[in-house]
PDB file of C-alpha atoms in Angstrom:
ATOM      1  CA  MET A 860       5.651 232.327 135.775  1.00  0.00           C
ATOM      2  CA  LEU A 861       4.056 231.486 139.444  1.00  0.00           C
ATOM      3  CA  LYS A 862       5.707 234.668 140.930  1.00  0.00           C
ATOM      4  CA  GLN A 863       4.051 236.810 138.382  1.00  0.00           C
ATOM      5  CA  LEU A 864       1.108 235.065 138.971  1.00  0.00           C
ATOM      6  CA  ALA A 865       1.189 235.568 142.701  1.00  0.00           C
ATOM      7  CA  THR A 866       2.232 239.340 142.558  1.00  0.00           C
ATOM      8  CA  SER A 867      -0.999 239.847 140.251  1.00  0.00           C
ATOM      9  CA  LEU A 868      -3.211 238.016 142.828  1.00  0.00           C
ATOM     10  CA  THR A 869      -1.752 240.320 145.374  1.00  0.00           C
ATOM     11  CA  LEU A 870      -2.199 243.142 143.667  1.00  0.00           C
ATOM     12  CA  LEU A 871      -5.707 242.498 142.789  1.00  0.00           C
ATOM     13  CA  SER A 872      -6.364 241.674 146.411  1.00  0.00           C
ATOM     14  CA  LEU A 873      -5.025 244.933 147.581  1.00  0.00           C
ATOM     15  CA  SER A 874      -7.511 246.649 145.066  1.00  0.00           C
ATOM     16  CA  LEU A 875     -10.672 245.014 145.778  1.00  0.00           C
ATOM     17  CA  PRO A 876     -11.229 246.984 149.091  1.00  0.00           C
ATOM     18  CA  ALA A 877     -11.274 250.199 147.383  1.00  0.00           C
ATOM     19  CA  LEU A 878     -13.556 248.794 144.393  1.00  0.00           C
ATOM     20  CA  ALA A 879     -15.767 247.645 146.994  1.00  0.00           C
ATOM     21  CA  GLU A 880     -16.176 251.088 148.592  1.00  0.00           C
ATOM     22  CA  VAL A 881     -19.043 253.681 148.124  1.00  0.00           C
ATOM     23  CA  GLN A 882     -16.938 256.851 147.762  1.00  0.00           C
ATOM     24  CA  ILE A 883     -18.797 260.836 147.768  1.00  0.00           C
ATOM     25  CA  LYS A 884     -16.840 263.663 146.722  1.00  0.00           C
ATOM     26  CA  ALA A 885     -17.983 267.144 146.854  1.00  0.00           C
ATOM     27  CA  VAL A 886     -16.924 270.304 144.880  1.00  0.00           C
ATOM     28  CA  GLU A 887     -15.432 273.188 146.541  1.00  0.00           C
ATOM     29  CA  GLU A 888     -18.771 275.286 147.014  1.00  0.00           C
ATOM     30  CA  ILE A 889     -20.476 272.466 148.821  1.00  0.00           C
ATOM     31  CA  VAL A 890     -19.946 271.994 152.500  1.00  0.00           C
ATOM     32  CA  VAL A 891     -21.256 268.623 153.502  1.00  0.00           C
ATOM     33  CA  MET A 892     -22.430 269.352 157.306  1.00  0.00           C
ATOM     34  CA  ALA A 893     -23.579 265.600 157.861  1.00  0.00           C
ATOM     35  CA  ILE A 894     -24.064 262.231 156.562  1.00  0.00           C
ATOM     36  CA  ASP A 895     -26.916 259.910 158.145  1.00  0.00           C
ATOM     37  CA  GLY A 896     -27.206 262.442 161.141  1.00  0.00           C
ATOM     38  CA  GLN A 897     -23.504 262.150 161.703  1.00  0.00           C
ATOM     39  CA  GLU A 898     -21.899 265.598 162.195  1.00  0.00           C
ATOM     40  CA  ILE A 899     -18.725 266.260 159.586  1.00  0.00           C
ATOM     41  CA  ARG A 900     -16.427 268.334 161.435  1.00  0.00           C
ATOM     42  CA  GLN A 901     -14.543 270.918 158.845  1.00  0.00           C
ATOM     43  CA  HIS A 902     -10.952 272.028 159.007  1.00  0.00           C
ATOM     44  CA  LEU A 903     -10.341 275.822 158.707  1.00  0.00           C
ATOM     45  CA  PHE A 904      -8.098 275.355 155.957  1.00  0.00           C
ATOM     46  CA  SER A 905      -9.947 272.392 154.274  1.00  0.00           C
ATOM     47  CA  ASN A 906      -9.176 271.101 150.728  1.00  0.00           C
ATOM     48  CA  LYS A 907     -11.105 271.840 147.547  1.00  0.00           C
ATOM     49  CA  GLU A 908     -12.624 268.771 147.116  1.00  0.00           C
ATOM     50  CA  LYS A 909     -13.527 266.316 149.906  1.00  0.00           C
ATOM     51  CA  THR A 910     -13.966 262.879 150.025  1.00  0.00           C
ATOM     52  CA  TYR A 911     -16.366 260.711 152.102  1.00  0.00           C
ATOM     53  CA  THR A 912     -16.702 256.855 152.339  1.00  0.00           C
ATOM     54  CA  VAL A 913     -19.744 255.465 153.297  1.00  0.00           C
ATOM     55  CA  ASP A 914     -21.922 251.610 153.091  1.00  0.00           C
ATOM     56  CA  ASP A 915     -23.700 250.647 150.286  1.00  0.00           C
ATOM     57  CA  GLY A 916     -27.561 251.558 150.336  1.00  0.00           C
ATOM     58  CA  GLN A 917     -29.480 254.744 150.823  1.00  0.00           C
ATOM     59  CA  HIS A 918     -28.193 258.027 152.358  1.00  0.00           C
ATOM     60  CA  THR A 919     -29.274 261.333 153.816  1.00  0.00           C
ATOM     61  CA  ILE A 920     -26.823 264.154 152.950  1.00  0.00           C
ATOM     62  CA  SER A 921     -27.090 267.532 154.885  1.00  0.00           C
ATOM     63  CA  VAL A 922     -24.963 270.153 153.074  1.00  0.00           C
ATOM     64  CA  GLN A 923     -24.723 274.111 152.950  1.00  0.00           C
ATOM     65  CA  TYR A 924     -23.783 276.062 149.441  1.00  0.00           C
ATOM     66  CA  LYS A 925     -20.692 278.327 150.438  1.00  0.00           C
ATOM     67  CA  GLN A 926     -18.759 280.398 147.585  1.00  0.00           C
ATOM     68  CA  LEU A 927     -15.977 283.069 148.022  1.00  0.00           C
ATOM     69  CA  PHE A 928     -16.041 285.877 145.513  1.00  0.00           C
ATOM     70  CA  ASN A 929     -12.817 288.457 145.096  1.00  0.00           C
ATOM     71  CA  PRO A 930     -10.679 286.345 147.026  1.00  0.00           C
ATOM     72  CA  LEU A 931      -7.431 287.977 146.097  1.00  0.00           C
ATOM     73  CA  TYR A 932      -8.647 291.286 146.646  1.00  0.00           C
ATOM     74  CA  THR A 933      -9.182 293.461 149.781  1.00  0.00           C
ATOM     75  CA  SER A 934     -13.005 293.539 149.185  1.00  0.00           C
ATOM     76  CA  HIS A 935     -14.320 289.973 149.196  1.00  0.00           C
ATOM     77  CA  GLU A 936     -17.765 288.683 149.954  1.00  0.00           C
ATOM     78  CA  VAL A 937     -18.859 285.053 151.047  1.00  0.00           C
ATOM     79  CA  VAL A 938     -22.173 284.216 149.962  1.00  0.00           C
ATOM     80  CA  LYS A 939     -23.848 281.185 151.723  1.00  0.00           C
ATOM     81  CA  SER A 940     -27.287 279.253 151.867  1.00  0.00           C
ATOM     82  CA  ASP A 941     -29.172 277.348 154.437  1.00  0.00           C
ATOM     83  CA  ILE A 942     -28.614 273.892 155.385  1.00  0.00           C
ATOM     84  CA  VAL A 943     -30.264 271.378 152.823  1.00  0.00           C
ATOM     85  CA  THR A 944     -30.831 267.770 152.666  1.00  0.00           C
ATOM     86  CA  LEU A 945     -30.518 265.457 149.979  1.00  0.00           C
ATOM     87  CA  THR A 946     -31.753 261.841 150.057  1.00  0.00           C
ATOM     88  CA  THR A 947     -29.830 259.439 147.865  1.00  0.00           C
ATOM     89  CA  GLY A 948     -31.042 256.204 146.159  1.00  0.00           C
ATOM     90  CA  HIS A 949     -29.588 252.918 146.767  1.00  0.00           C
ATOM     91  CA  LEU A 950     -26.003 253.592 146.340  1.00  0.00           C
ATOM     92  CA  THR A 951     -23.521 250.630 145.313  1.00  0.00           C
ATOM     93  CA  ALA A 952     -19.959 250.316 145.483  1.00  0.00           C
ATOM     94  CA  GLY A 953     -18.176 253.190 143.132  1.00  0.00           C
ATOM     95  CA  GLN A 954     -17.669 256.955 143.064  1.00  0.00           C
ATOM     96  CA  TYR A 955     -19.960 259.679 143.185  1.00  0.00           C
ATOM     97  CA  GLN A 956     -19.941 263.504 143.213  1.00  0.00           C
ATOM     98  CA  LEU A 957     -22.095 266.220 144.791  1.00  0.00           C
ATOM     99  CA  VAL A 958     -22.264 269.191 142.330  1.00  0.00           C
ATOM    100  CA  LEU A 959     -24.289 272.381 141.852  1.00  0.00           C
ATOM    101  CA  ILE A 960     -27.219 272.376 139.203  1.00  0.00           C
ATOM    102  CA  ASN A 961     -26.474 275.182 137.190  1.00  0.00           C
ATOM    103  CA  PRO A 962     -24.020 277.102 139.565  1.00  0.00           C
ATOM    104  CA  PRO A 963     -23.888 280.879 139.672  1.00  0.00           C
ATOM    105  CA  GLN A 964     -21.125 282.890 137.845  1.00  0.00           C
ATOM    106  CA  ASP A 965     -21.177 285.980 139.782  1.00  0.00           C
ATOM    107  CA  VAL A 966     -21.793 287.120 143.122  1.00  0.00           C
ATOM    108  CA  ASP A 967     -25.605 288.598 142.424  1.00  0.00           C
ATOM    109  CA  ALA A 968     -26.358 285.212 140.864  1.00  0.00           C
ATOM    110  CA  ALA A 969     -24.752 283.524 143.819  1.00  0.00           C
ATOM    111  CA  LYS A 970     -26.981 285.506 146.213  1.00  0.00           C
ATOM    112  CA  LYS A 971     -30.217 284.406 144.339  1.00  0.00           C
ATOM    113  CA  PHE A 972     -29.076 280.706 144.398  1.00  0.00           C
ATOM    114  CA  ALA A 973     -28.393 280.879 147.645  1.00  0.00           C
ATOM    115  CA  GLU A 974     -32.253 281.258 148.232  1.00  0.00           C
ATOM    116  CA  GLN A 975     -32.957 277.909 146.848  1.00  0.00           C
ATOM    117  CA  PRO A 976     -29.583 275.671 146.043  1.00  0.00           C
ATOM    118  CA  ILE A 977     -30.157 273.111 143.328  1.00  0.00           C
ATOM    119  CA  LEU A 978     -27.587 270.666 144.094  1.00  0.00           C
ATOM    120  CA  GLY A 979     -27.310 267.081 142.798  1.00  0.00           C
ATOM    121  CA  LEU A 980     -25.597 263.630 142.851  1.00  0.00           C
ATOM    122  CA  LYS A 981     -23.425 262.241 140.054  1.00  0.00           C
ATOM    123  CA  ASP A 982     -22.206 258.592 139.226  1.00  0.00           C
ATOM    124  CA  ALA A 983     -19.310 257.728 137.858  1.00  0.00           C
ATOM    125  CA  GLN A 984     -20.681 258.135 134.570  1.00  0.00           C
ATOM    126  CA  GLY A 985     -21.545 261.510 135.255  1.00  0.00           C
ATOM    127  CA  HIS A 986     -25.405 260.699 135.237  1.00  0.00           C
ATOM    128  CA  ILE A 987     -27.425 262.922 138.022  1.00  0.00           C
ATOM    129  CA  ILE A 988     -28.981 259.929 139.899  1.00  0.00           C
ATOM    130  CA  ALA A 989     -30.416 262.255 142.896  1.00  0.00           C
ATOM    131  CA  GLN A 990     -31.164 265.958 143.217  1.00  0.00           C
ATOM    132  CA  GLN A 991     -32.328 268.433 145.788  1.00  0.00           C
ATOM    133  CA  ILE A 992     -33.767 271.660 144.958  1.00  0.00           C
ATOM    134  CA  ASP A 993     -35.906 272.560 148.229  1.00  0.00           C
ATOM    135  CA  VAL A 994     -34.627 274.539 151.080  1.00  0.00           C
ATOM    136  CA  GLY A 995     -36.321 273.095 153.950  1.00  0.00           C
ATOM    137  CA  SER A 996     -36.466 274.163 157.592  1.00  0.00           C
ATOM    138  CA  LYS A 997     -33.050 275.407 159.113  1.00  0.00           C
ATOM    139  CA  ALA A 998     -30.977 272.784 160.737  1.00  0.00           C
ATOM    140  CA  LYS A 999     -29.661 272.852 163.962  1.00  0.00           C
ATOM    141  CA  SER A1000     -26.288 274.425 164.302  1.00  0.00           C
ATOM    142  CA  TRP A1001     -23.289 272.216 163.856  1.00  0.00           C
ATOM    143  CA  LEU A1002     -20.940 273.031 166.334  1.00  0.00           C
ATOM    144  CA  ASN A1003     -17.192 272.065 167.295  1.00  0.00           C
ATOM    145  CA  ARG A1004     -15.888 272.306 164.109  1.00  0.00           C
ATOM    146  CA  GLY A1005     -12.551 271.007 164.729  1.00  0.00           C
ATOM    147  CA  ILE A1006      -9.115 269.960 162.507  1.00  0.00           C
ATOM    148  CA  PHE A1007      -9.914 266.468 160.425  1.00  0.00           C
ATOM    149  CA  SER A1008      -9.097 264.410 157.826  1.00  0.00           C
ATOM    150  CA  SER A1009     -10.467 265.704 154.317  1.00  0.00           C
ATOM    151  CA  VAL A1010     -10.995 262.058 153.549  1.00  0.00           C
ATOM    152  CA  LEU A1011     -13.592 260.845 155.855  1.00  0.00           C
ATOM    153  CA  ASP A1012     -14.705 257.099 156.527  1.00  0.00           C
ATOM    154  CA  LEU A1013     -18.467 256.700 157.710  1.00  0.00           C
ATOM    155  CA  ARG A1014     -19.021 253.020 157.391  1.00  0.00           C
ATOM    156  CA  GLN A1015     -20.611 251.522 160.622  1.00  0.00           C
ATOM    157  CA  ASP A1016     -17.964 248.919 160.752  1.00  0.00           C
ATOM    158  CA  SER A1017     -17.416 248.688 164.543  1.00  0.00           C
ATOM    159  CA  GLU A1018     -14.011 247.626 164.346  1.00  0.00           C
ATOM    160  CA  GLN A1019     -12.688 250.256 161.515  1.00  0.00           C
ATOM    161  CA  GLN A1020     -14.572 253.249 162.688  1.00  0.00           C
ATOM    162  CA  PRO A1021     -12.401 254.128 165.886  1.00  0.00           C
ATOM    163  CA  GLU A1022      -9.201 253.803 163.992  1.00  0.00           C
ATOM    164  CA  VAL A1023     -10.413 256.246 161.228  1.00  0.00           C
ATOM    165  CA  ASN A1024     -11.487 258.544 164.132  1.00  0.00           C
ATOM    166  CA  ALA A1025      -8.048 258.263 165.301  1.00  0.00           C
ATOM    167  CA  GLN A1026      -6.598 259.058 161.976  1.00  0.00           C
ATOM    168  CA  GLN A1027      -8.938 261.983 161.429  1.00  0.00           C
ATOM    169  CA  ALA A1028      -8.319 263.702 164.852  1.00  0.00           C
ATOM    170  CA  THR A1029      -3.966 263.532 163.670  1.00  0.00           C
ATOM    171  CA  ILE A1030      -2.477 266.939 164.405  1.00  0.00           C
ATOM    172  CA  PRO A1031       0.639 267.950 162.567  1.00  0.00           C
ATOM    173  CA  VAL A1032       3.772 267.511 164.513  1.00  0.00           C
ATOM    174  CA  GLN A1033       4.596 271.256 164.462  1.00  0.00           C
ATOM    175  CA  GLN A1034       1.222 272.380 165.885  1.00  0.00           C
ATOM    176  CA  VAL A1035       1.417 269.998 168.716  1.00  0.00           C
ATOM    177  CA  LYS A1036       4.844 271.989 169.649  1.00  0.00           C
ATOM    178  CA  THR A1037       2.572 275.522 169.767  1.00  0.00           C
ATOM    179  CA  ASP A1038       0.027 274.209 172.156  1.00  0.00           C
ATOM    180  CA  THR A1039       2.084 275.635 175.077  1.00  0.00           C
ATOM    181  CA  LEU A1040       2.480 278.927 173.297  1.00  0.00           C
ATOM    182  CA  SER A1041      -0.468 281.667 173.806  1.00  0.00           C
ATOM    183  CA  LYS A1042      -3.617 281.603 171.396  1.00  0.00           C
ATOM    184  CA  ASP A1043      -1.723 284.552 169.411  1.00  0.00           C
ATOM    185  CA  GLN A1044       1.141 282.942 169.247  1.00  0.00           C
ATOM    186  CA  GLN A1045      -0.322 279.747 167.815  1.00  0.00           C
ATOM    187  CA  LEU A1046      -2.347 281.993 165.326  1.00  0.00           C
ATOM    188  CA  ILE A1047       1.143 283.558 164.178  1.00  0.00           C
ATOM    189  CA  GLU A1048       2.669 280.185 163.778  1.00  0.00           C
ATOM    190  CA  LEU A1049      -0.013 278.841 162.008  1.00  0.00           C
ATOM    191  CA  TRP A1050      -0.025 281.621 159.664  1.00  0.00           C
ATOM    192  CA  LYS A1051       3.667 281.310 158.870  1.00  0.00           C
ATOM    193  CA  THR A1052       3.270 277.663 157.862  1.00  0.00           C
ATOM    194  CA  ALA A1053       0.164 278.248 155.944  1.00  0.00           C
ATOM    195  CA  THR A1054       0.212 278.081 151.969  1.00  0.00           C
ATOM    196  CA  PRO A1055      -1.162 281.302 150.064  1.00  0.00           C
ATOM    197  CA  GLN A1056      -4.512 279.622 149.165  1.00  0.00           C
ATOM    198  CA  GLU A1057      -5.053 278.819 153.098  1.00  0.00           C
ATOM    199  CA  ARG A1058      -4.084 282.675 154.034  1.00  0.00           C
ATOM    200  CA  GLN A1059      -6.741 283.202 151.357  1.00  0.00           C
ATOM    201  CA  LYS A1060      -9.481 281.156 153.209  1.00  0.00           C
ATOM    202  CA  PHE A1061      -8.507 282.531 156.422  1.00  0.00           C
ATOM    203  CA  THR A1062      -8.725 285.985 155.386  1.00  0.00           C
ATOM    204  CA  ALA A1063     -12.375 285.330 153.936  1.00  0.00           C
ATOM    205  CA  TRP A1064     -13.097 283.553 157.290  1.00  0.00           C
ATOM    206  CA  LEU A1065     -12.097 286.569 159.320  1.00  0.00           C
ATOM    207  CA  GLY A1066     -14.145 288.879 157.052  1.00  0.00           C
ATOM    208  CA  GLU A1067     -17.326 286.581 157.196  1.00  0.00           C
ATOM    209  CA  GLN A1068     -17.089 286.811 161.345  1.00  0.00           C
ATOM    210  CA  ALA A1069     -17.248 290.789 161.007  1.00  0.00           C
ATOM    211  CA  VAL A1070     -20.173 290.826 159.758  1.00  0.00           C
ATOM    212  CA  LYS A1071     -22.042 288.078 161.563  1.00  0.00           C
TER     213      LYS A1071
END
């Protein structure tokens, strides 16, 4: 009996930190550029849904709407908006999700939507608790995008943050081994190890660079 009680208390203590966190997820079409002015670096092959951990309280989230159409075909198009900022209310521990309000279903609708993207923040019950509908002045360019984890901890704990940054900067062993190779050889190695979904995203990214 005592052993079972001790086990239950241990499991409860392990679950408490997770319950006390404010976690914000973003759907695939929303790229989080910064939270409270802190730049979020993006992986070229980022996951469809990203998770960010922040402190309790009010936050400003700078995002960009970006959507790829016809990814499986030779001809594809990337539609994206200017950076917009959403200001939340006082967030308490729990899970929240950044979503598009009335998301477009085709490329023509997406282009119109990108002119004035409407996004919102949902709570765990699916209620919209914050919404942004205005495109403000163009934000500064967010440079130096690197390889970061898709789960980012942006809490202000002075002891915890360096540890998280170290975790974010972790690079797969196989990639480290290619550091001594030429740039084109590195790209070939990355392509060989990429999943079909990652290759699609990379192909779309190349197409986007060509039209810049």
